[in-house]
mmCIF file of C-alpha atoms in Angstrom:
data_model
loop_
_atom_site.group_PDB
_atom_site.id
_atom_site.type_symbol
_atom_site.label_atom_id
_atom_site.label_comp_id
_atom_site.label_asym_id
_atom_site.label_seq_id
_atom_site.Cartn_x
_atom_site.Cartn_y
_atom_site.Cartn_z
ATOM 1 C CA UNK A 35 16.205 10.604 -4.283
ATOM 2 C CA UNK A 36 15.645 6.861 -4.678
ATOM 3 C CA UNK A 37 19.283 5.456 -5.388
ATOM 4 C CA UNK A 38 19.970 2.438 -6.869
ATOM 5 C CA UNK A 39 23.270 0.123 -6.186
ATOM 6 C CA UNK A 40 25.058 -2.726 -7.732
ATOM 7 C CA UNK A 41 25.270 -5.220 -4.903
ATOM 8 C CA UNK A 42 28.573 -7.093 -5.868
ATOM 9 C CA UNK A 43 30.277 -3.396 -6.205
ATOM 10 C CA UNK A 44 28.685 -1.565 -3.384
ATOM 11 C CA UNK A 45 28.329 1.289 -6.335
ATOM 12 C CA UNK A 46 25.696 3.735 -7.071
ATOM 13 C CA UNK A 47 24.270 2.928 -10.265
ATOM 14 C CA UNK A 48 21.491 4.510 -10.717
ATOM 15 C CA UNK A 49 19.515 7.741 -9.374
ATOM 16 C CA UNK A 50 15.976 8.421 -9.404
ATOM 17 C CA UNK A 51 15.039 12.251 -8.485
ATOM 18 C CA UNK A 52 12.308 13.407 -6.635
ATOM 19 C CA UNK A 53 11.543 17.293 -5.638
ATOM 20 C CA UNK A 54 10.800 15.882 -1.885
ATOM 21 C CA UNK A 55 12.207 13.223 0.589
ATOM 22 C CA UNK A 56 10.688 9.468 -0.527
ATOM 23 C CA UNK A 57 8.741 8.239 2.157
ATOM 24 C CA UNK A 58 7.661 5.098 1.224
ATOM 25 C CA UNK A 59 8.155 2.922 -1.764
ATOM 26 C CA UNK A 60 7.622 -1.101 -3.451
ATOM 27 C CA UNK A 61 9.309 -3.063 -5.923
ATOM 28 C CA UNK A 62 7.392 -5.553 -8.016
ATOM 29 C CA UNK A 63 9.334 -6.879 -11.128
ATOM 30 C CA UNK A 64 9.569 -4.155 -13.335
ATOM 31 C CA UNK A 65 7.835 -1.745 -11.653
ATOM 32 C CA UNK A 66 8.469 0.764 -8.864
ATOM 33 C CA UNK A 67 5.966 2.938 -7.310
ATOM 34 C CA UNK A 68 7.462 5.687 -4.751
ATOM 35 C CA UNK A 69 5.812 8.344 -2.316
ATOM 36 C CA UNK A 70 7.339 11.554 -1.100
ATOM 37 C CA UNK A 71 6.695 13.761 1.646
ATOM 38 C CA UNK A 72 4.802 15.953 -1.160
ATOM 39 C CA UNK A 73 2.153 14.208 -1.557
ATOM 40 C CA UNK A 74 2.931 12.436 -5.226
ATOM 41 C CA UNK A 75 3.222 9.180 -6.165
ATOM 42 C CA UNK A 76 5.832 8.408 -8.656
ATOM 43 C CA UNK A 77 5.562 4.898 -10.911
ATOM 44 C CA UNK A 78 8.760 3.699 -12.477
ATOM 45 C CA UNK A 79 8.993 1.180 -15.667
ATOM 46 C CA UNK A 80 12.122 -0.425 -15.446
ATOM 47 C CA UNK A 81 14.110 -2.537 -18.037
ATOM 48 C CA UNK A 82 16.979 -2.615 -16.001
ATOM 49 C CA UNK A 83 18.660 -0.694 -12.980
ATOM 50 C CA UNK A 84 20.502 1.609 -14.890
ATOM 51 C CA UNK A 85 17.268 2.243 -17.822
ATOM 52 C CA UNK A 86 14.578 3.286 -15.092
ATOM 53 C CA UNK A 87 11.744 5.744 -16.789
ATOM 54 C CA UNK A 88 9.136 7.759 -15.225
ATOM 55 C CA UNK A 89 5.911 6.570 -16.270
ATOM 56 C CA UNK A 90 3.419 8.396 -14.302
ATOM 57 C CA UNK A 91 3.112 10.866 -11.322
ATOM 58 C CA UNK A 92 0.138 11.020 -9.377
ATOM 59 C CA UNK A 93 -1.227 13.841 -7.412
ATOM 60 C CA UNK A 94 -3.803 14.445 -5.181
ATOM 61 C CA UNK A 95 -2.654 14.234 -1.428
ATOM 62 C CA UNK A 96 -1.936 17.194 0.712
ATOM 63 C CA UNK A 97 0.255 15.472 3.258
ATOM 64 C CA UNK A 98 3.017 12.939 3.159
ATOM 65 C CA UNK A 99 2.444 9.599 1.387
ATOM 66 C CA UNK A 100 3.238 7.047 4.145
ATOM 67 C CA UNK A 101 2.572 3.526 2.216
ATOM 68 C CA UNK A 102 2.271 2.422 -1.415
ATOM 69 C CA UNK A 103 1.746 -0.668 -3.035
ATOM 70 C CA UNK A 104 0.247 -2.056 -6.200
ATOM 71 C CA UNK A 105 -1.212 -5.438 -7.682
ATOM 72 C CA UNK A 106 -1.498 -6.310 -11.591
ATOM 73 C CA UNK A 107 -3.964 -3.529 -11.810
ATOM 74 C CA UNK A 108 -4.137 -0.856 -9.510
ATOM 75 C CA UNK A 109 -1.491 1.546 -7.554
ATOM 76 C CA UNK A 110 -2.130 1.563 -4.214
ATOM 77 C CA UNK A 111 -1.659 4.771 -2.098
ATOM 78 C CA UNK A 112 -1.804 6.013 1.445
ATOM 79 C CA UNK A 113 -0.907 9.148 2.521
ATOM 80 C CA UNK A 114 -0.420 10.603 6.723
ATOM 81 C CA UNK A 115 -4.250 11.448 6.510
ATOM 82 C CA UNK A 116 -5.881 8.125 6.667
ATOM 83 C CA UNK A 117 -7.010 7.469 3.562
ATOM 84 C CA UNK A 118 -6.396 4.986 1.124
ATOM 85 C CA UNK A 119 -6.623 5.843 -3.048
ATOM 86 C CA UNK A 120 -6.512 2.940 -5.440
ATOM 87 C CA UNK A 121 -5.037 4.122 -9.035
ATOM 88 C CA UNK A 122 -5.644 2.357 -12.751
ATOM 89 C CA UNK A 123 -1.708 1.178 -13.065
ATOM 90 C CA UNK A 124 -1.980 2.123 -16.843
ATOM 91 C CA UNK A 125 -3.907 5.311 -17.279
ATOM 92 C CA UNK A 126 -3.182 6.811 -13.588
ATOM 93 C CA UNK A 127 -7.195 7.743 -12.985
ATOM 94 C CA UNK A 128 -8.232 6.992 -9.320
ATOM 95 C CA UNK A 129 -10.561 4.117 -9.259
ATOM 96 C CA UNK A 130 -11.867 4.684 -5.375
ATOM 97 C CA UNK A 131 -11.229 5.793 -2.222
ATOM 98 C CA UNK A 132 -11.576 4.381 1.452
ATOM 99 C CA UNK A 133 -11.098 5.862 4.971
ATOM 100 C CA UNK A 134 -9.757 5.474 8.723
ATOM 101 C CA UNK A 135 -6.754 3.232 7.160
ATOM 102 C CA UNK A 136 -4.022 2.447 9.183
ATOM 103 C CA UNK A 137 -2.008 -0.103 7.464
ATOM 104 C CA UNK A 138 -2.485 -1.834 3.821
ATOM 105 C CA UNK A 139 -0.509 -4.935 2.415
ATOM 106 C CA UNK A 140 -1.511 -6.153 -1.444
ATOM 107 C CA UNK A 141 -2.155 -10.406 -1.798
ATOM 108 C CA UNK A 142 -3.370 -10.994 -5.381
ATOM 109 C CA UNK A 143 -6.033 -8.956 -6.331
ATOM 110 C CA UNK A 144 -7.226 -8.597 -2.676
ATOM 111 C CA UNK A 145 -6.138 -5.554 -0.676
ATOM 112 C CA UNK A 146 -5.923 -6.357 3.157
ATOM 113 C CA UNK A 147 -6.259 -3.046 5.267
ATOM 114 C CA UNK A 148 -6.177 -1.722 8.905
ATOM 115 C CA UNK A 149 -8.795 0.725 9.762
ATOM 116 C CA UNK A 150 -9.410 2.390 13.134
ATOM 117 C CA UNK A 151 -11.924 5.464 13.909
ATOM 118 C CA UNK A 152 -10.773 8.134 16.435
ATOM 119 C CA UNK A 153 -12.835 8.937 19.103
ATOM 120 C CA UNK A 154 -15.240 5.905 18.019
ATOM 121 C CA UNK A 155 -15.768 2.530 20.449
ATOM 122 C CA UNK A 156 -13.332 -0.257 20.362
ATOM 123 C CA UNK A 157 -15.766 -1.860 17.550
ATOM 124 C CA UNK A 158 -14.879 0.613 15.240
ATOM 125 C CA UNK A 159 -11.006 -1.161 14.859
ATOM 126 C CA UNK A 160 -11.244 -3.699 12.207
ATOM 127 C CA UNK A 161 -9.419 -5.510 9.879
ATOM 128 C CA UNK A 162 -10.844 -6.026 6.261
ATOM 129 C CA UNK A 163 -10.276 -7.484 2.853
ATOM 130 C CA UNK A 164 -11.102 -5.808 -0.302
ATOM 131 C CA UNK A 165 -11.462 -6.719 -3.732
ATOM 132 C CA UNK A 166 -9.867 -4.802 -6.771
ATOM 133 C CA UNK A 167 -12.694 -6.417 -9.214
ATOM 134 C CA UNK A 168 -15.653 -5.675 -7.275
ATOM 135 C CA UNK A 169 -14.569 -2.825 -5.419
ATOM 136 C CA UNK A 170 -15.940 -3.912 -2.426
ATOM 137 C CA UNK A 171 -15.037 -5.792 1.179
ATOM 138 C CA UNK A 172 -15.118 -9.107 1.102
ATOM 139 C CA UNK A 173 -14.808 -9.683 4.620
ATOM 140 C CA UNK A 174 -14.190 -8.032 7.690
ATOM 141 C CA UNK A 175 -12.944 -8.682 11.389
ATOM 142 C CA UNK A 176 -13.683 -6.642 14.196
ATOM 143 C CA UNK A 177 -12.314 -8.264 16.885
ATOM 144 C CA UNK A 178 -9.346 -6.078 17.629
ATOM 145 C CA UNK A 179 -9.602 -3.874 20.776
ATOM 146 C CA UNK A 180 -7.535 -1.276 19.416
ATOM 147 C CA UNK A 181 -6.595 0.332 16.079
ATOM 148 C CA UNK A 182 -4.786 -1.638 13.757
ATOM 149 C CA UNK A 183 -1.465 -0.362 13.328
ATOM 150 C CA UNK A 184 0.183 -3.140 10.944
ATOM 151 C CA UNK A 185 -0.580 -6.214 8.179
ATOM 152 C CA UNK A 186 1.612 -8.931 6.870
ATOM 153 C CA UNK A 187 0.122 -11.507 4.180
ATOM 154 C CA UNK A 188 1.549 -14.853 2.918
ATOM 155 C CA UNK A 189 -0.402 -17.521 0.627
ATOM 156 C CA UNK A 190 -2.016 -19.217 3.926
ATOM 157 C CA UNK A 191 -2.350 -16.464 7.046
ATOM 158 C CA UNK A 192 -2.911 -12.623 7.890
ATOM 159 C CA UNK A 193 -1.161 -11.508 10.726
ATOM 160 C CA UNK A 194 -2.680 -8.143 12.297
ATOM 161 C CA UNK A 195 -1.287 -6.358 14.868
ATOM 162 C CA UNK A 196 -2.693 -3.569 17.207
ATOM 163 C CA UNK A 197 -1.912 -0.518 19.385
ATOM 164 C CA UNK A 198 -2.075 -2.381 22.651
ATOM 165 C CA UNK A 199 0.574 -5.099 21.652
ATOM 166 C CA UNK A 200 -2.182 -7.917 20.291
ATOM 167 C CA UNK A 201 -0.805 -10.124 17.350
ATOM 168 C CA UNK A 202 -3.971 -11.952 15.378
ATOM 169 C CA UNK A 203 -3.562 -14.814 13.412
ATOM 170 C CA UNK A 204 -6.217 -15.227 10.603
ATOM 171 C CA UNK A 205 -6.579 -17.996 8.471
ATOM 172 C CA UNK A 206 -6.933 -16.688 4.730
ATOM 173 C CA UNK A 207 -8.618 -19.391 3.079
ATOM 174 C CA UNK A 208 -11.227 -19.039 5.498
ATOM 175 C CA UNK A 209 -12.054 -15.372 4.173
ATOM 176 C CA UNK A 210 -12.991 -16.499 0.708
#
């Protein structure tokens, strides 16, 4: 259950039901997209917090979905299993698909992910952008020694973090 409260009240307002425990969810102006332990991915028009509407559930994970995010376009998803679907926000259809994600953070129309591969050499840990247009990287770092656990993105940086404790810096101008 995702619950909604009026901050000068402290009062529930609003209640969004789910059949499973929400794992993850983001708020972008008037839309919510939420993940549950079940493997869907619930997106939420809202007019205002107590007229919230179920617009679409997607389904197609067998595990828990761990991180979700979305741009103009496209729902992103990420479930425990690594991967990483990208959704049409209006019709729902899954546009692609990438593996060995760790983390994911939306800037624009640019998805910025975390990718390691298990068992693989230290090379394998990288740190990439993609675009939503051209469905494609744009650029990629590999200069982490382990797996990239976690992504932050303002107008002017990427910050990257890894399993051994290293904090990157990355200029984001540079990438275009």
């Amino acid at each position: 259950t995702v619950k909604v409260w009026d901050v000068h009240s402290g009062q529930v307002i609003n209640e969004l039901h789910h059949k499973a425990a929400v794992s993850s969810l983001k708020l972008k102006t008037d839309t919510l997209v939420t993940g549950c332990v079940d493997g869907t991915v619930a997106v939420w028009n809202i007019k205002s917090p107590t007229d919230i509407t179920l617009r679409m559930t997607l389904n197609d994970y067998q595990g828990s979905v761990i991180a979700v995010d979305m741009s103009e376009t496209n729902i992103i998803s990420a479930p425990d299993d690594d991967t990483v679907k990208v959704w049409d926000k209006v019709t729902g259809e899954e546009v692609y698909s990438c593996y060995a994600v760790s983390c994911l953070q939306v800037q624009g129309s640019h998805l910025i992910s975390g990718h390691y591969v298990s068992g693989h050499s230290d090379s394998e840990s990288s740190l990439s952008i993609w675009s939503f247009e051209s469905e494609d990287y744009i650029r990629m770092w590999n200069e982490h020694d382990d797996w990239v656990t976690c992504v932050a993105v303002d107008n002017k940086r990427i910050v990257s973090g890894d399993y051994d404790g290293t904090i990157k810096v990355w200029d984001l101008a540079a990438a275009d």
